[in-house]
XYZ file of C-alpha atoms in Angstrom:
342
model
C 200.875 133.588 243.118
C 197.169 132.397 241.990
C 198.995 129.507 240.005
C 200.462 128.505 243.068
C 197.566 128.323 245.449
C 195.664 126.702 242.787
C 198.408 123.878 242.334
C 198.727 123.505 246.234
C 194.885 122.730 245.868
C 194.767 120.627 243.488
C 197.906 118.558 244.972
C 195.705 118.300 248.054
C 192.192 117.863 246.888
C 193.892 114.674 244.332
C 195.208 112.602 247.874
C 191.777 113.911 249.541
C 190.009 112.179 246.163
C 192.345 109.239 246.921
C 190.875 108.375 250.385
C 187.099 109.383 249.528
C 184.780 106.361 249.336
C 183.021 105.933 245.975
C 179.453 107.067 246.159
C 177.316 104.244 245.641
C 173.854 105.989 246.256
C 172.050 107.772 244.354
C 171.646 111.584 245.794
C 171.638 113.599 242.485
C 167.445 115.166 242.531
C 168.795 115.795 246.608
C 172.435 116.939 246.211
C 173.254 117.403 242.816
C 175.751 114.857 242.816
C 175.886 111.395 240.778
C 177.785 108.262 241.145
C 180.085 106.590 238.679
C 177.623 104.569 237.453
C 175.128 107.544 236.658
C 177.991 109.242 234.959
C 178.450 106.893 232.133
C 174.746 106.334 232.445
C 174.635 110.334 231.428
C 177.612 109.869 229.105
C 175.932 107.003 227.182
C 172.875 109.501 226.716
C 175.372 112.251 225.625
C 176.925 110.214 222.960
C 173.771 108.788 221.714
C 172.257 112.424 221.468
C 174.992 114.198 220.241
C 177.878 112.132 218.389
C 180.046 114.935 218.136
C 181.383 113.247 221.480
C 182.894 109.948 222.659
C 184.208 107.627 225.030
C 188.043 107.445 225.955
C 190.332 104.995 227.529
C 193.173 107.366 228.808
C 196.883 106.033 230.114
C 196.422 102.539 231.108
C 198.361 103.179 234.328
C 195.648 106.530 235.224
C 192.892 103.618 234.867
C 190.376 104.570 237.855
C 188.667 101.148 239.097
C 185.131 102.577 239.903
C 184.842 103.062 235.888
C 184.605 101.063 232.727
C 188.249 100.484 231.437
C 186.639 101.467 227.838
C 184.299 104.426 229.448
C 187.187 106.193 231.530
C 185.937 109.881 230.427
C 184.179 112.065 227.498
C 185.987 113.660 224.881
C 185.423 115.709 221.677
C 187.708 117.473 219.229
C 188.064 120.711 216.839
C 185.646 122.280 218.894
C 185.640 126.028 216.890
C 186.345 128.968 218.727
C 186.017 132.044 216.656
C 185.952 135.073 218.943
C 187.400 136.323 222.262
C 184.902 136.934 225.119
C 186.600 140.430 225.114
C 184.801 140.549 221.604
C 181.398 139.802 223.159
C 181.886 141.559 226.378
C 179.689 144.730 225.269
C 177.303 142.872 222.879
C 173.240 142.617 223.817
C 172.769 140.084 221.594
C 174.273 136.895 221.725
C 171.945 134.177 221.459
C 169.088 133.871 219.511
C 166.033 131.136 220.443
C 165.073 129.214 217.752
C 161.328 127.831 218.070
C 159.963 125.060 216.107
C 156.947 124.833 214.199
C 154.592 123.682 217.047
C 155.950 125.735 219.581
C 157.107 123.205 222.067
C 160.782 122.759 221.374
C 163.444 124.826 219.814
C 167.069 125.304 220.033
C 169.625 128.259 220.914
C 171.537 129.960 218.407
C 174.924 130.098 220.419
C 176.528 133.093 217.713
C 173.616 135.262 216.905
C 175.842 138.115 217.447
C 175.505 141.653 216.396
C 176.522 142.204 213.405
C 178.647 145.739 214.368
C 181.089 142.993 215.985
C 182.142 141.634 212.561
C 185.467 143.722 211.111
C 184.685 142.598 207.556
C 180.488 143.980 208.323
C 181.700 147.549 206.455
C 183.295 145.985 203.290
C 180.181 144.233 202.221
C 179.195 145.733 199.073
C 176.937 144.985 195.946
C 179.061 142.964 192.812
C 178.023 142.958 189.179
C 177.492 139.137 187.726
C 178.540 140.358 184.586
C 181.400 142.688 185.403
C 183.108 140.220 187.697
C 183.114 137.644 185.167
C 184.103 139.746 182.153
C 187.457 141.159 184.734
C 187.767 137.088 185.594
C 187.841 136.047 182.072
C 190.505 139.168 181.065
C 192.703 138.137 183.661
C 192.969 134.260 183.085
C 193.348 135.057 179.610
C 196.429 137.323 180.197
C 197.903 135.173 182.642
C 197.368 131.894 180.802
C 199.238 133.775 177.940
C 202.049 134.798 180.128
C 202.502 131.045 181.405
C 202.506 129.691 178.059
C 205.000 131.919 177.194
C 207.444 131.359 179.876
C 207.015 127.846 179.461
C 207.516 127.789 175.900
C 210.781 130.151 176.221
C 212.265 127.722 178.827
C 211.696 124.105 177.677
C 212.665 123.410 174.013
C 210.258 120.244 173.841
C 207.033 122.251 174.613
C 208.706 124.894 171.977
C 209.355 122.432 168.988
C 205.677 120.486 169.824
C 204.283 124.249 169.745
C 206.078 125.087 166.404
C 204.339 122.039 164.879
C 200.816 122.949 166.698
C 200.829 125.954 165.167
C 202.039 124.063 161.738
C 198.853 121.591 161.810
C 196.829 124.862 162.991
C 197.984 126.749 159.834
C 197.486 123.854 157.407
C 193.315 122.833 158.805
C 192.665 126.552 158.631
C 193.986 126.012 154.257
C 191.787 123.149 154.500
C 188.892 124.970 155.401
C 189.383 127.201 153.076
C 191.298 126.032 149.696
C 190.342 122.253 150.549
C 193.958 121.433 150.075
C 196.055 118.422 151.415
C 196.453 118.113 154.920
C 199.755 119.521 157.025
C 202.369 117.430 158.443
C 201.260 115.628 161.924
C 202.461 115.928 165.655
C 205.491 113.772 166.139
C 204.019 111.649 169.196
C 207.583 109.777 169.934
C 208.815 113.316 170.643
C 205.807 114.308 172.590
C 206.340 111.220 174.633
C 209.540 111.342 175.133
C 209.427 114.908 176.081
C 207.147 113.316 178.912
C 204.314 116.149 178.608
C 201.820 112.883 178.172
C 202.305 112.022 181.955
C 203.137 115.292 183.800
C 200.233 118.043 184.943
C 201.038 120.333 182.531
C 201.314 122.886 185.580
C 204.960 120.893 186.082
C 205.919 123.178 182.937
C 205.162 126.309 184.419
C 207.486 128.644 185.513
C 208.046 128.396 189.871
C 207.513 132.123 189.858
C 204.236 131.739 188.406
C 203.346 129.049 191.601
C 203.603 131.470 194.071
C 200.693 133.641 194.691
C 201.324 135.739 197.885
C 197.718 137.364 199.518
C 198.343 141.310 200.190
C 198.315 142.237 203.873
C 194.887 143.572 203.979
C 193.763 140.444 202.624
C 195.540 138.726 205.577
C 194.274 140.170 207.830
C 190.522 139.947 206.837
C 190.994 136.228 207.205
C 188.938 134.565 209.986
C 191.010 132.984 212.307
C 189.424 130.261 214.438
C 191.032 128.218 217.011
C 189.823 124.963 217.904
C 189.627 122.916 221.924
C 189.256 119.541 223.103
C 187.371 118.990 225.488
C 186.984 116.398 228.336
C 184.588 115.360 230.724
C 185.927 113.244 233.573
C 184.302 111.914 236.888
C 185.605 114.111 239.872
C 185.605 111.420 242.597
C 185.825 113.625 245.501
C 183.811 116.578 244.382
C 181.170 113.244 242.795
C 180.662 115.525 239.664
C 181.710 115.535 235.992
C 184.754 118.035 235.649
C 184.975 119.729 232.193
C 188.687 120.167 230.727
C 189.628 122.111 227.765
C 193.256 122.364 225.520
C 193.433 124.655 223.195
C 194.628 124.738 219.478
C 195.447 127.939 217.136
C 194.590 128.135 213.491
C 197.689 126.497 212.496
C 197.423 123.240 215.034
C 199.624 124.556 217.354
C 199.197 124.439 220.813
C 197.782 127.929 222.263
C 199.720 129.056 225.771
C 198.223 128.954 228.695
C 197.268 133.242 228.633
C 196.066 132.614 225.008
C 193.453 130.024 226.599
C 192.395 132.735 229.138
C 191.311 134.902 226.403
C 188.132 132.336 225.646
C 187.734 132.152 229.075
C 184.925 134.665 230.747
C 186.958 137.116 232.911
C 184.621 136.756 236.063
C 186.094 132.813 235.722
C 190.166 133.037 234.789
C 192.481 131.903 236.943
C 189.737 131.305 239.450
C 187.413 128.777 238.729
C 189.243 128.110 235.551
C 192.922 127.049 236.324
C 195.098 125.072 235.123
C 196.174 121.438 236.238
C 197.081 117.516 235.665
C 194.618 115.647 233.473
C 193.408 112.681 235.763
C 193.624 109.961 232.814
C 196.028 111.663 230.464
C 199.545 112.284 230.601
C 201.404 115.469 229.221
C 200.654 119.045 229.616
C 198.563 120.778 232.336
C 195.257 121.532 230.620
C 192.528 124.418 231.357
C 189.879 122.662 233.659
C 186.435 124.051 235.359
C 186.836 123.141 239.081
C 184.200 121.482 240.148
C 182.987 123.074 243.586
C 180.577 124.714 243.019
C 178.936 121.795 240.270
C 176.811 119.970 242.541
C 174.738 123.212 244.204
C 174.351 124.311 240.911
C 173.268 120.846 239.817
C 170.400 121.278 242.372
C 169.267 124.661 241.650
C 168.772 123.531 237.821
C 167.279 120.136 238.790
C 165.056 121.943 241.391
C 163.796 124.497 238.756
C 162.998 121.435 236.526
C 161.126 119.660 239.464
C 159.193 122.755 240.463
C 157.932 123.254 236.568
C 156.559 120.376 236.950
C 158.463 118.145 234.950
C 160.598 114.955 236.173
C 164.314 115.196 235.239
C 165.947 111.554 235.275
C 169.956 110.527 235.576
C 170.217 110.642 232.123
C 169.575 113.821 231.148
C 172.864 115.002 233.881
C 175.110 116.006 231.659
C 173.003 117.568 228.936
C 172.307 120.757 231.788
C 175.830 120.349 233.030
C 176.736 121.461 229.463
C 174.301 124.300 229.080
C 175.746 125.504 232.438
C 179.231 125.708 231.997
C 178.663 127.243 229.085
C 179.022 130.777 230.814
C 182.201 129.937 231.694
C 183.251 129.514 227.902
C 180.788 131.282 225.906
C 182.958 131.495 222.261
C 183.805 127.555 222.476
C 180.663 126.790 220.517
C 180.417 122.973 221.571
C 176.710 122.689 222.658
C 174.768 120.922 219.884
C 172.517 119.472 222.038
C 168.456 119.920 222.184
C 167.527 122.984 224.148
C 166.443 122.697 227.802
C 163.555 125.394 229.205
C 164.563 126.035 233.013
């Protein structure tokens, strides 16, 4: 029923968006909002400052007018996501203020997270150097023996080149010895034409030996990390950026729309968060922040900055909008910008 009302809204608020006049006037240090022009004024800071993002074009036939056909809206991808915000729900810790050596600026850790969250914490233990490589050693032996073997058993050329290996082998070891005549040489027409002098020699081994399937505990000790795009577009009517997100699994595929509700802060699913039509890209309905509330939050953080006595310019826009929706999706670690004391 949610996903209804929120599609009825968004139907509504795009032909509301349609008629609104573009804002022309600066009113962001008053409002919180920004015009077009400030928002790739803000974008051009964000790519300069942090690369990890870029400018995008979108459909050609979504092109809005009031923006830069090459500077439609902000985009950056693999973003990792490597826990659910159930997994951080109960956790004190979870970011960690980095200070630099004269004290004035620093960054946040986003993941300094307790350690008691990590399954593979408990299985941490001290190795022995010397053990590990002694049981390394052991084992490649035996199992380079075993492929040899098979490979020898099941080609005849590798078996008759081996025979005469072994030969030459037997007659330097007489040399060494007796200082007798040397033995009889590797045919190299046969070794050629056997075509070991081109393949990988792993081409001889046997397929069984190829496949090396992990147990199930090792499995499931692997770290799975999903990945997002994310967007940030220009909502006309709202006159704030709008941050989008579509999500990826481990394996590239697409995650469904309850998956992407898992990275999603509970006090924010299917509320602020919903899911709707990307305004210059065509295709799937992607997770998007709804922009409402943006510009009274915009003035809170601007005000704070104003009242510390510091001035905050255009520029710097999207830089706080980042640090502020980052609430919203605290495991998509996508902030690498400089920190920002409030």
């Amino acid at each position: 029923m949610q996903n209804v009302i929120n599609s009825v809204k968004g139907t509504a608020l795009g032909f509301a968006g349609f008629l609104t006049p573009v804002l022309k006037e600066s009113k962001f240090k008053e409002t919180g909002v920004v015009t077009p022009n400030e928002f790739v004024i803000a974008g051009d800071h964000l790519v300069h400052t942090c690369p990890t993002w870029e400018w995008a074009c979108g459909d050609e036939c979504k092109t809005k007018s009031y923006l830069p056909k090459n500077k439609q809206y902000l985009i950056t991808r693999n973003v990792p996501c490597v826990r659910r915000c159930k997994q951080i729900e109960n956790c004190e810790v979870q970011e960690n203020i980095v200070e630099s050596e004269g004290g004035n600026e620093g960054w946040v850790e986003t993941y300094h997270f307790d350690s008691a969250l990590s399954p593979l914490s408990e299985k941490i233990s001290e190795m022995s150097l010397e053990e590990n490589l002694n049981s390394l050693n052991v084992t490649s032996l035996n199992e380079d023996n075993h492929v040899l073997n098979s490979a020898i058993n099941e080609n005849p050329n590798v078996r008759n080149i081996n025979v005469n290996t072994q030969k030459v082998c037997a007659d330097d070891d007489d040399d060494d010895d007796d200082n007798e005549e040397e033995g009889d040489a590797i045919d190299m027409d046969a070794f050629v034409e056997s075509g070991l002098l081109e393949d990988d020699l792993v081409t001889i081994y046997p397929d069984h030996t190829k496949q090396k399937k992990l147990s199930s505990s090792s499995v499931d000790e692997i770290l799975k990390t999903r990945t997002y795009d994310l967007h940030i577009t220009y909502d006309k009517f709202y006159q704030t950026p709008r941050l989008w997100l579509y999500g990826y699994n481990e394996n590239q595929r697409p995650l469904s729309v309850e998956e992407m509700y898992e990275d999603v802060s509970q006090d924010y699913a299917k509320k602020t968060v919903t899911m709707e039509s990307h305004p210059h890209v065509p295709g799937p309905s992607m997770a998007s922040i709804h922009p409402c509330k943006h510009a009274d939050i915009m003035k809170k953080l601007i005000q704070m900055v104003t009242d510390g006595g510091r001035d905050l310019e255009v520029h710097m826009y999207l830089i706080i909008f980042l640090k502020f929706v980052q609430s919203v999706i605290p495991t998509i670690d996508y902030d690498y910008t400089q920190n920002i004391n409030l």
